[in-house]
């Protein structure tokens, strides 16, 4: 076994390097950073897609800089639906919205709504939909943002228009809904390119095909970081020179690694019983999910009136994107504690062995987090 392993690493440094685009963390365990995002200084730029570079601040916040709109903190990234949730470091998102400009950035609004920003000198006689935006208001003027349709051409005399603009919003309004807010909720954006939805829904890693173009391909976790162009050429040459004997070695070696992988998985997650099968042929993976008894062994809770879920991803289920309601059954993944509707995650786990949010199988133990924090 040991000799084979050495041989394997000598002949296939390519595969040995599978870990060169590791999932990174910037202080926050619930925000794994991986393709198309990269964390500056932790991952090489070819691990990500242009425009998706994040910086880890001194306070260990993940920071995204939009070319014309400055820095935002990242609250969450949904790799499955390709959405990112941003907030303002100074807690005054409405101020940032006034100068938002997505030029030269891969991000766009998921939905947008036409808002008029008004500055009013008096709060009298102007209606309840004028909710003051505290951080833009002062003792003499208060600023408010109203959906332009609600204004219906009647701007109160005590107010003047600051700006009218399309504001990114998290969802479309329902018919007849009367929107009232001060625009302080997180900024929710999405991206079209790169499109990794196929890889993500199939439990595969998305990555750049080569360092020379921006094509993306799906890889098993195992191959991620290995199929870069230069390395591919090396593999072709190696195969040409050594011929069929290599196929035998490769088969054996893959078995060795597969065993290692199983050992790894069982060591880190005793509860898992059916790890993904890795086929020896590059670029092909047969992903099998977990069996029912393993899925059933994962913690399940019925939400109470507070609708608080026990995991880090609060608010809505990141598979179906609908909000949690009381009396709904939630299941959490043991290693990372991410929560989902039981129906949603059960279906997912029947086909995949990884958590759809962090994709770690198993998630890094707290020990790993501590050491990557240094
Ligand atoms: C990590 O993220 C969670 C949820 O988004 C948040 O409550 C927590 O404060 C964050 N921790 C740090 C250290 O940023
Ligand atoms: C965004 O900024 C660029 C560069 O300053 C400018 O050319 C463009 O017109 C701006 N777009 C909007 C919508 O303001
Ligand atoms: C927006 O309203 C919420 C409560 O409704 C408040 O906590 C928050 O400070 C307000 N934000 C701004 C910027 O006015
Ligand atoms: C309040 O804000 C307005 C602009 O919105 C500004 O003209 C005015 O000088 C400010 N007043 C004070 C007391 O800061």
Short mmCIF file of C-alpha atoms and ligand atoms in Angstrom, two decimals:
data_model
loop_
_atom_site.label_atom_id
_atom_site.label_comp_id
_atom_site.label_asym_id
_atom_site.label_seq_id
_atom_site.Cartn_x
_atom_site.Cartn_y
_atom_site.Cartn_z
CA UNK A 1 0.00 0.00 0.00
CA UNK A 2 2.65 2.52 1.05
CA UNK A 3 4.80 1.91 -2.03
CA UNK A 4 1.83 2.28 -4.30
CA UNK A 5 1.01 5.52 -2.62
CA UNK A 6 4.52 6.90 -3.17
CA UNK A 7 4.39 5.75 -6.79
CA UNK A 8 1.04 7.39 -7.13
CA UNK A 9 2.30 10.70 -5.84
CA UNK A 10 5.41 10.53 -8.03
CA UNK A 11 3.49 9.82 -11.20
CA UNK A 12 0.48 11.96 -10.47
CA UNK A 13 1.52 15.10 -8.65
CA UNK A 14 -1.56 16.44 -10.41
CA UNK A 15 -3.91 14.46 -8.28
CA UNK A 16 -1.78 15.03 -5.23
CA UNK A 17 -2.52 18.73 -5.70
CA UNK A 18 -6.28 18.22 -5.48
CA UNK A 19 -6.41 20.34 -2.41
CA UNK A 20 -4.92 23.50 -3.91
CA UNK A 21 -8.27 25.32 -3.92
CA UNK A 22 -9.45 24.61 -0.40
CA UNK A 23 -12.67 26.02 0.98
CA UNK A 24 -11.63 29.10 2.97
CA UNK A 25 -13.12 30.82 5.95
CA UNK A 26 -12.73 34.39 7.08
CA UNK A 27 -13.42 33.99 10.76
CA UNK A 28 -16.99 32.91 10.19
CA UNK A 29 -17.72 29.23 10.24
CA UNK A 30 -21.08 29.72 8.58
CA UNK A 31 -19.67 31.44 5.50
CA UNK A 32 -17.50 29.04 3.51
CA UNK A 33 -15.70 30.74 0.62
CA UNK A 34 -15.15 28.72 -2.53
CA UNK A 35 -15.52 28.95 -6.31
CA UNK A 36 -16.49 31.31 -7.92
CA UNK A 37 -15.31 33.33 -4.89
CA UNK A 38 -11.76 33.44 -3.64
CA UNK A 39 -10.36 34.81 -0.44
CA UNK A 40 -7.39 37.04 -1.18
CA UNK A 41 -4.17 35.68 0.24
CA UNK A 42 -5.63 32.28 1.05
CA UNK A 43 -6.46 30.92 -2.36
CA UNK A 44 -4.69 31.44 -5.64
CA UNK A 45 -6.61 33.72 -8.03
CA UNK A 46 -7.29 30.86 -10.48
CA UNK A 47 -9.41 29.22 -7.77
CA UNK A 48 -12.06 31.84 -8.49
CA UNK A 49 -13.73 33.81 -11.22
CA UNK A 50 -12.81 37.41 -12.13
CA UNK A 51 -14.74 39.90 -10.00
CA UNK A 52 -15.44 37.42 -7.19
CA UNK A 53 -12.46 38.29 -5.05
CA UNK A 54 -13.17 38.71 -1.34
CA UNK A 55 -10.90 40.25 1.26
CA UNK A 56 -10.78 39.20 4.89
CA UNK A 57 -10.85 42.35 7.04
CA UNK A 58 -8.95 42.76 10.30
CA UNK A 59 -12.22 42.21 12.17
CA UNK A 60 -12.57 38.99 10.18
CA UNK A 61 -15.43 40.08 8.01
CA UNK A 62 -15.55 38.93 4.40
CA UNK A 63 -15.46 42.06 2.28
CA UNK A 64 -16.63 42.43 -1.32
CA UNK A 65 -15.54 45.53 -3.18
CA UNK A 66 -17.75 46.66 -6.05
CA UNK A 67 -15.70 48.65 -8.59
CA UNK A 68 -17.80 51.85 -8.38
CA UNK A 69 -19.64 51.42 -5.09
CA UNK A 70 -17.01 50.56 -2.55
CA UNK A 71 -16.87 47.90 0.10
CA UNK A 72 -19.68 45.77 1.47
CA UNK A 73 -19.58 43.06 4.09
CA UNK A 74 -20.81 39.64 3.03
CA UNK A 75 -23.50 38.12 5.25
CA UNK A 76 -24.11 35.01 3.24
CA UNK A 77 -23.50 33.31 -0.09
CA UNK A 78 -25.98 30.85 -1.57
CA UNK A 79 -24.00 28.80 -4.04
CA UNK A 80 -27.06 26.83 -5.09
CA UNK A 81 -29.18 29.79 -6.19
CA UNK A 82 -26.16 32.01 -6.97
CA UNK A 83 -27.12 34.76 -4.56
CA UNK A 84 -25.06 36.92 -2.25
CA UNK A 85 -26.31 38.89 0.73
CA UNK A 86 -24.39 42.09 1.52
CA UNK A 87 -24.60 44.72 4.21
CA UNK A 88 -23.06 48.09 4.87
CA UNK A 89 -20.14 48.16 7.32
CA UNK A 90 -21.53 51.48 8.65
CA UNK A 91 -25.09 50.18 8.96
CA UNK A 92 -26.53 52.73 6.57
CA UNK A 93 -27.47 50.76 3.51
CA UNK A 94 -29.89 53.44 2.15
CA UNK A 95 -26.94 55.83 1.85
CA UNK A 96 -25.05 53.21 -0.17
CA UNK A 97 -28.09 52.55 -2.37
CA UNK A 98 -28.09 56.20 -3.43
CA UNK A 99 -24.72 55.72 -5.10
CA UNK A 100 -24.96 52.07 -6.12
CA UNK A 101 -23.43 51.30 -9.50
CA UNK A 102 -22.90 47.74 -10.72
CA UNK A 103 -20.69 48.64 -13.71
CA UNK A 104 -17.74 46.30 -14.15
CA UNK A 105 -19.05 43.93 -11.51
CA UNK A 106 -20.55 40.48 -12.12
CA UNK A 107 -23.39 41.17 -9.69
CA UNK A 108 -26.89 42.30 -10.54
CA UNK A 109 -30.10 42.82 -8.62
CA UNK A 110 -32.26 39.75 -8.11
CA UNK A 111 -35.33 41.98 -8.29
CA UNK A 112 -35.57 45.74 -8.23
CA UNK A 113 -38.16 48.30 -7.31
CA UNK A 114 -38.46 51.93 -8.29
CA UNK A 115 -37.99 54.13 -5.21
CA UNK A 116 -38.09 57.87 -4.69
CA UNK A 117 -35.88 59.29 -1.94
CA UNK A 118 -37.39 62.36 -0.34
CA UNK A 119 -36.09 64.88 2.12
CA UNK A 120 -38.85 66.41 4.22
CA UNK A 121 -38.74 69.33 6.62
CA UNK A 122 -41.73 68.33 8.69
CA UNK A 123 -43.23 65.03 9.68
CA UNK A 124 -46.71 66.52 9.90
CA UNK A 125 -49.43 65.70 7.34
CA UNK A 126 -47.37 63.39 5.18
CA UNK A 127 -48.83 59.96 5.79
CA UNK A 128 -47.65 56.86 7.53
CA UNK A 129 -45.76 55.38 4.57
CA UNK A 130 -43.02 57.95 5.13
CA UNK A 131 -40.76 55.94 7.39
CA UNK A 132 -37.72 57.97 8.35
CA UNK A 133 -34.33 56.58 7.46
CA UNK A 134 -32.59 57.44 10.71
CA UNK A 135 -29.03 57.38 9.44
CA UNK A 136 -29.78 59.90 6.67
CA UNK A 137 -31.98 62.19 8.76
CA UNK A 138 -31.03 64.94 11.16
CA UNK A 139 -32.84 67.21 13.56
CA UNK A 140 -34.21 69.49 10.85
CA UNK A 141 -34.77 67.18 7.87
CA UNK A 142 -35.83 63.61 7.65
CA UNK A 143 -35.19 61.40 4.68
CA UNK A 144 -37.55 58.70 3.51
CA UNK A 145 -37.69 56.27 0.59
CA UNK A 146 -41.08 55.49 -0.93
CA UNK A 147 -41.90 53.09 -3.76
CA UNK A 148 -42.51 55.53 -6.60
CA UNK A 149 -45.88 53.98 -7.48
CA UNK A 150 -47.17 54.83 -3.99
CA UNK A 151 -46.40 58.50 -4.45
CA UNK A 152 -48.92 58.77 -7.29
CA UNK A 153 -47.67 62.17 -8.38
CA UNK A 154 -48.42 63.74 -5.04
CA UNK A 155 -45.25 64.75 -3.24
CA UNK A 156 -46.09 66.56 0.01
CA UNK A 157 -45.22 70.23 0.01
CA UNK A 158 -42.76 69.88 2.85
CA UNK A 159 -40.68 67.34 0.91
CA UNK A 160 -38.29 67.53 -2.00
CA UNK A 161 -37.04 64.71 -4.19
CA UNK A 162 -33.42 63.70 -3.60
CA UNK A 163 -33.26 60.98 -6.21
CA UNK A 164 -35.37 58.39 -7.96
CA UNK A 165 -33.70 55.06 -8.62
CA UNK A 166 -34.11 51.30 -8.98
CA UNK A 167 -33.28 49.64 -5.69
CA UNK A 168 -32.36 45.93 -5.54
CA UNK A 169 -34.85 44.06 -3.38
CA UNK A 170 -34.98 40.49 -2.15
CA UNK A 171 -38.36 39.63 -3.63
CA UNK A 172 -41.08 40.97 -5.85
CA UNK A 173 -44.05 42.51 -4.15
CA UNK A 174 -47.24 40.52 -4.15
CA UNK A 175 -50.20 41.94 -5.96
CA UNK A 176 -51.74 44.81 -4.02
CA UNK A 177 -49.09 44.67 -1.31
CA UNK A 178 -48.30 47.95 0.36
CA UNK A 179 -44.53 48.07 0.76
CA UNK A 180 -43.29 50.00 3.77
CA UNK A 181 -39.73 49.81 4.86
CA UNK A 182 -36.64 51.93 5.45
CA UNK A 183 -34.47 49.89 3.04
CA UNK A 184 -32.16 48.73 5.80
CA UNK A 185 -32.47 45.00 5.11
CA UNK A 186 -29.48 43.30 3.49
CA UNK A 187 -28.72 43.91 -0.14
CA UNK A 188 -29.45 40.75 -2.09
CA UNK A 189 -27.68 40.34 -5.41
CA UNK A 190 -27.24 37.54 -7.86
CA UNK A 191 -24.85 36.59 -10.64
CA UNK A 192 -25.35 34.92 -14.05
CA UNK A 193 -21.77 34.21 -14.94
CA UNK A 194 -20.23 31.81 -14.13
CA UNK A 195 -23.24 29.53 -14.13
CA UNK A 196 -22.44 26.77 -11.66
CA UNK A 197 -26.02 25.72 -11.01
CA UNK A 198 -25.60 22.39 -12.82
CA UNK A 199 -22.56 21.43 -10.75
CA UNK A 200 -24.10 22.65 -7.53
CA UNK A 201 -27.37 20.78 -7.94
CA UNK A 202 -25.43 17.62 -8.72
CA UNK A 203 -23.20 17.94 -5.69
CA UNK A 204 -20.09 18.58 -7.78
CA UNK A 205 -17.47 21.29 -7.42
CA UNK A 206 -17.50 24.04 -10.01
CA UNK A 207 -14.15 25.28 -11.22
CA UNK A 208 -12.28 26.90 -14.07
CA UNK A 209 -11.47 24.52 -16.87
CA UNK A 210 -8.11 26.18 -17.41
CA UNK A 211 -6.22 29.26 -16.39
CA UNK A 212 -6.42 30.54 -19.96
CA UNK A 213 -10.16 30.94 -20.36
CA UNK A 214 -13.20 31.46 -18.18
CA UNK A 215 -14.97 28.21 -19.02
CA UNK A 216 -16.28 26.37 -16.00
CA UNK A 217 -16.48 22.62 -15.55
CA UNK A 218 -17.89 20.35 -12.87
CA UNK A 219 -15.47 18.23 -10.91
CA UNK A 220 -15.77 15.86 -8.04
CA UNK A 221 -14.35 17.45 -4.87
CA UNK A 222 -11.52 15.13 -5.42
CA UNK A 223 -10.46 16.49 -8.76
CA UNK A 224 -11.07 20.12 -7.93
CA UNK A 225 -7.93 22.04 -8.56
CA UNK A 226 -6.34 19.29 -10.60
CA UNK A 227 -7.67 19.79 -14.09
CA UNK A 228 -5.91 23.06 -14.81
CA UNK A 229 -4.51 23.31 -18.29
CA UNK A 230 -0.83 22.88 -17.52
CA UNK A 231 -1.52 19.94 -15.32
CA UNK A 232 -3.72 18.40 -17.97
CA UNK A 233 -0.87 18.55 -20.48
CA UNK A 234 1.38 16.88 -17.96
CA UNK A 235 -1.16 14.12 -17.51
CA UNK A 236 -1.44 13.55 -21.26
CA UNK A 237 2.32 13.32 -21.67
CA UNK A 238 2.61 11.00 -18.71
CA UNK A 239 -0.05 8.74 -20.15
CA UNK A 240 1.58 8.67 -23.60
CA UNK A 241 4.99 7.77 -22.26
CA UNK A 242 4.07 5.11 -19.81
CA UNK A 243 1.22 3.48 -21.65
CA UNK A 244 -1.13 0.78 -20.44
CA UNK A 245 0.93 -0.19 -17.38
CA UNK A 246 -0.06 3.14 -15.96
CA UNK A 247 -3.72 2.29 -16.15
CA UNK A 248 -3.11 -0.57 -13.75
CA UNK A 249 -1.15 1.67 -11.39
CA UNK A 250 -3.83 4.28 -11.69
CA UNK A 251 -6.55 1.83 -10.80
CA UNK A 252 -4.63 0.57 -7.78
CA UNK A 253 -3.68 4.06 -6.74
CA UNK A 254 -7.22 5.29 -7.01
CA UNK A 255 -8.29 2.43 -4.79
CA UNK A 256 -5.68 3.50 -2.25
CA UNK A 257 -6.96 7.04 -2.32
CA UNK A 258 -10.53 5.95 -2.26
CA UNK A 259 -9.79 3.91 0.83
CA UNK A 260 -8.05 6.91 2.36
CA UNK A 261 -11.06 8.98 1.58
CA UNK A 262 -13.39 6.49 3.18
CA UNK A 263 -11.13 6.34 6.21
CA UNK A 264 -11.22 10.12 6.35
CA UNK A 265 -14.95 10.29 6.05
CA UNK A 266 -15.57 7.60 8.63
CA UNK A 267 -13.06 9.16 11.02
CA UNK A 268 -14.66 12.56 10.77
CA UNK A 269 -18.25 11.51 10.55
CA UNK A 270 -18.96 8.19 12.11
CA UNK A 271 -22.61 8.61 11.25
CA UNK A 272 -22.15 8.60 7.50
CA UNK A 273 -22.59 5.25 5.90
CA UNK A 274 -22.49 5.81 2.14
CA UNK A 275 -19.76 8.14 0.87
CA UNK A 276 -19.73 9.18 -2.77
CA UNK A 277 -18.22 6.55 -4.97
CA UNK A 278 -15.25 7.80 -6.92
CA UNK A 279 -14.72 6.13 -10.23
CA UNK A 280 -11.13 5.74 -11.39
CA UNK A 281 -11.85 7.47 -14.69
CA UNK A 282 -11.13 11.21 -14.55
CA UNK A 283 -14.06 13.62 -14.87
CA UNK A 284 -16.65 10.97 -14.08
CA UNK A 285 -18.18 10.60 -10.69
CA UNK A 286 -21.04 8.46 -9.58
CA UNK A 287 -22.56 10.30 -6.67
CA UNK A 288 -24.80 8.25 -4.46
CA UNK A 289 -26.69 9.73 -1.58
CA UNK A 290 -27.18 8.64 1.97
CA UNK A 291 -29.46 5.81 2.93
CA UNK A 292 -32.73 6.48 4.71
CA UNK A 293 -31.54 5.34 8.13
CA UNK A 294 -28.58 7.75 8.05
CA UNK A 295 -30.79 10.62 6.93
CA UNK A 296 -33.29 9.71 9.63
CA UNK A 297 -30.51 9.75 12.23
CA UNK A 298 -29.89 13.47 11.60
CA UNK A 299 -31.50 15.76 14.14
CA UNK A 300 -35.03 16.88 13.37
CA UNK A 301 -36.94 19.64 15.14
CA UNK A 302 -40.43 21.01 14.78
CA UNK A 303 -40.32 24.80 14.86
CA UNK A 304 -42.14 26.63 17.59
CA UNK A 305 -43.79 30.03 17.38
CA UNK A 306 -40.44 31.81 17.55
CA UNK A 307 -39.43 30.03 14.29
CA UNK A 308 -35.83 30.05 15.47
CA UNK A 309 -33.83 27.29 13.83
CA UNK A 310 -31.00 25.66 15.75
CA UNK A 311 -28.39 26.24 13.01
CA UNK A 312 -26.42 29.17 11.65
CA UNK A 313 -28.51 29.70 8.51
CA UNK A 314 -31.50 31.45 9.99
CA UNK A 315 -34.57 32.80 8.23
CA UNK A 316 -35.19 30.69 5.19
CA UNK A 317 -34.44 27.27 3.79
CA UNK A 318 -31.65 27.59 1.25
CA UNK A 319 -32.93 24.77 -0.86
CA UNK A 320 -36.48 25.96 -1.53
CA UNK A 321 -35.81 29.59 -0.50
CA UNK A 322 -39.04 29.86 1.43
CA UNK A 323 -39.16 31.14 4.96
CA UNK A 324 -39.48 28.85 7.91
CA UNK A 325 -42.91 28.78 9.47
CA UNK A 326 -43.90 27.54 12.88
CA UNK A 327 -44.81 23.82 13.08
CA UNK A 328 -42.56 23.03 10.11
CA UNK A 329 -40.10 20.20 10.48
CA UNK A 330 -36.46 21.21 10.17
CA UNK A 331 -33.52 18.88 9.86
CA UNK A 332 -29.92 19.85 10.60
CA UNK A 333 -26.71 18.35 9.24
CA UNK A 334 -24.67 17.04 12.16
CA UNK A 335 -21.24 18.35 11.17
CA UNK A 336 -22.03 21.92 10.20
CA UNK A 337 -25.46 22.38 11.83
CA UNK A 338 -26.91 23.97 8.69
CA UNK A 339 -30.69 23.59 8.74
CA UNK A 340 -33.27 23.00 6.04
CA UNK A 341 -36.86 21.90 5.71
CA UNK A 342 -36.75 18.16 6.37
CA UNK A 343 -38.53 17.46 3.08
CA UNK A 344 -36.02 19.53 1.12
CA UNK A 345 -32.85 18.21 2.70
CA UNK A 346 -34.02 14.58 2.72
CA UNK A 347 -34.50 14.73 -1.03
CA UNK A 348 -31.07 16.32 -1.42
CA UNK A 349 -29.31 13.79 0.80
CA UNK A 350 -30.79 10.91 -1.13
CA UNK A 351 -28.71 12.15 -4.07
CA UNK A 352 -25.74 13.88 -2.39
CA UNK A 353 -23.63 13.32 0.67
CA UNK A 354 -22.61 16.94 1.16
CA UNK A 355 -24.30 19.87 2.85
CA UNK A 356 -25.80 22.08 0.10
CA UNK A 357 -24.62 25.26 1.86
CA UNK A 358 -21.03 24.53 2.77
CA UNK A 359 -20.54 21.47 0.60
CA UNK A 360 -18.20 20.01 3.13
CA UNK A 361 -18.36 16.35 3.67
CA UNK A 362 -17.77 16.40 6.51
CA UNK A 363 -17.64 20.09 7.50
CA UNK A 364 -14.34 21.28 8.98
CA UNK A 365 -14.12 20.48 12.64
CA UNK A 366 -13.77 23.45 15.02
CA UNK A 367 -10.10 22.50 15.25
CA UNK A 368 -9.61 23.14 11.51
CA UNK A 369 -11.40 26.43 11.78
CA UNK A 370 -9.14 27.55 14.58
CA UNK A 371 -6.00 26.70 12.64
CA UNK A 372 -7.18 28.39 9.43
CA UNK A 373 -7.94 31.49 11.46
CA UNK A 374 -4.28 32.10 12.18
C1 LIG B 1 -20.95 34.73 11.65
O1 LIG B 1 -22.19 34.72 10.98
C2 LIG B 1 -23.31 34.64 11.84
C3 LIG B 1 -24.55 34.49 10.98
O2 LIG B 1 -24.47 35.22 9.80
C4 LIG B 1 -23.36 35.89 12.73
O3 LIG B 1 -24.44 35.81 13.60
C5 LIG B 1 -22.07 35.97 13.51
O4 LIG B 1 -22.04 37.16 14.26
C6 LIG B 1 -20.87 35.93 12.58
N1 LIG B 1 -19.64 35.88 13.36
C7 LIG B 1 -18.58 36.63 13.08
C8 LIG B 1 -17.38 36.43 13.97
O5 LIG B 1 -18.56 37.43 12.17
C1 LIG B 2 -21.32 53.83 -13.14
O1 LIG B 2 -20.00 54.33 -13.10
C2 LIG B 2 -19.40 54.42 -14.38
C3 LIG B 2 -17.96 54.86 -14.18
O2 LIG B 2 -17.87 55.95 -13.33
C4 LIG B 2 -20.16 55.38 -15.26
O3 LIG B 2 -19.59 55.44 -16.55
C5 LIG B 2 -21.61 54.90 -15.39
O4 LIG B 2 -22.36 55.82 -16.10
C6 LIG B 2 -22.21 54.72 -14.01
N1 LIG B 2 -23.53 54.12 -14.15
C7 LIG B 2 -24.58 54.60 -13.51
C8 LIG B 2 -25.87 53.86 -13.73
O5 LIG B 2 -24.52 55.58 -12.79
C1 LIG B 3 -34.90 50.80 9.97
O1 LIG B 3 -35.92 50.34 10.81
C2 LIG B 3 -35.52 49.44 11.82
C3 LIG B 3 -36.73 49.01 12.63
O2 LIG B 3 -37.87 49.01 11.84
C4 LIG B 3 -34.48 50.10 12.72
O3 LIG B 3 -34.02 49.16 13.68
C5 LIG B 3 -33.31 50.58 11.89
O4 LIG B 3 -32.39 51.29 12.70
C6 LIG B 3 -33.79 51.49 10.77
N1 LIG B 3 -32.65 51.81 9.94
C7 LIG B 3 -32.40 53.02 9.46
C8 LIG B 3 -31.19 53.17 8.64
O5 LIG B 3 -33.15 53.95 9.67
C1 LIG B 4 -29.81 68.32 7.80
O1 LIG B 4 -29.69 67.76 6.50
C2 LIG B 4 -29.90 68.68 5.45
C3 LIG B 4 -29.82 67.92 4.13
O2 LIG B 4 -30.65 66.81 4.15
C4 LIG B 4 -28.87 69.81 5.51
O3 LIG B 4 -29.12 70.74 4.48
C5 LIG B 4 -28.94 70.48 6.85
O4 LIG B 4 -27.91 71.44 6.97
C6 LIG B 4 -28.80 69.45 7.98
N1 LIG B 4 -29.03 70.10 9.27
C7 LIG B 4 -28.28 69.87 10.34
C8 LIG B 4 -28.66 70.61 11.59
O5 LIG B 4 -27.33 69.09 10.32
#
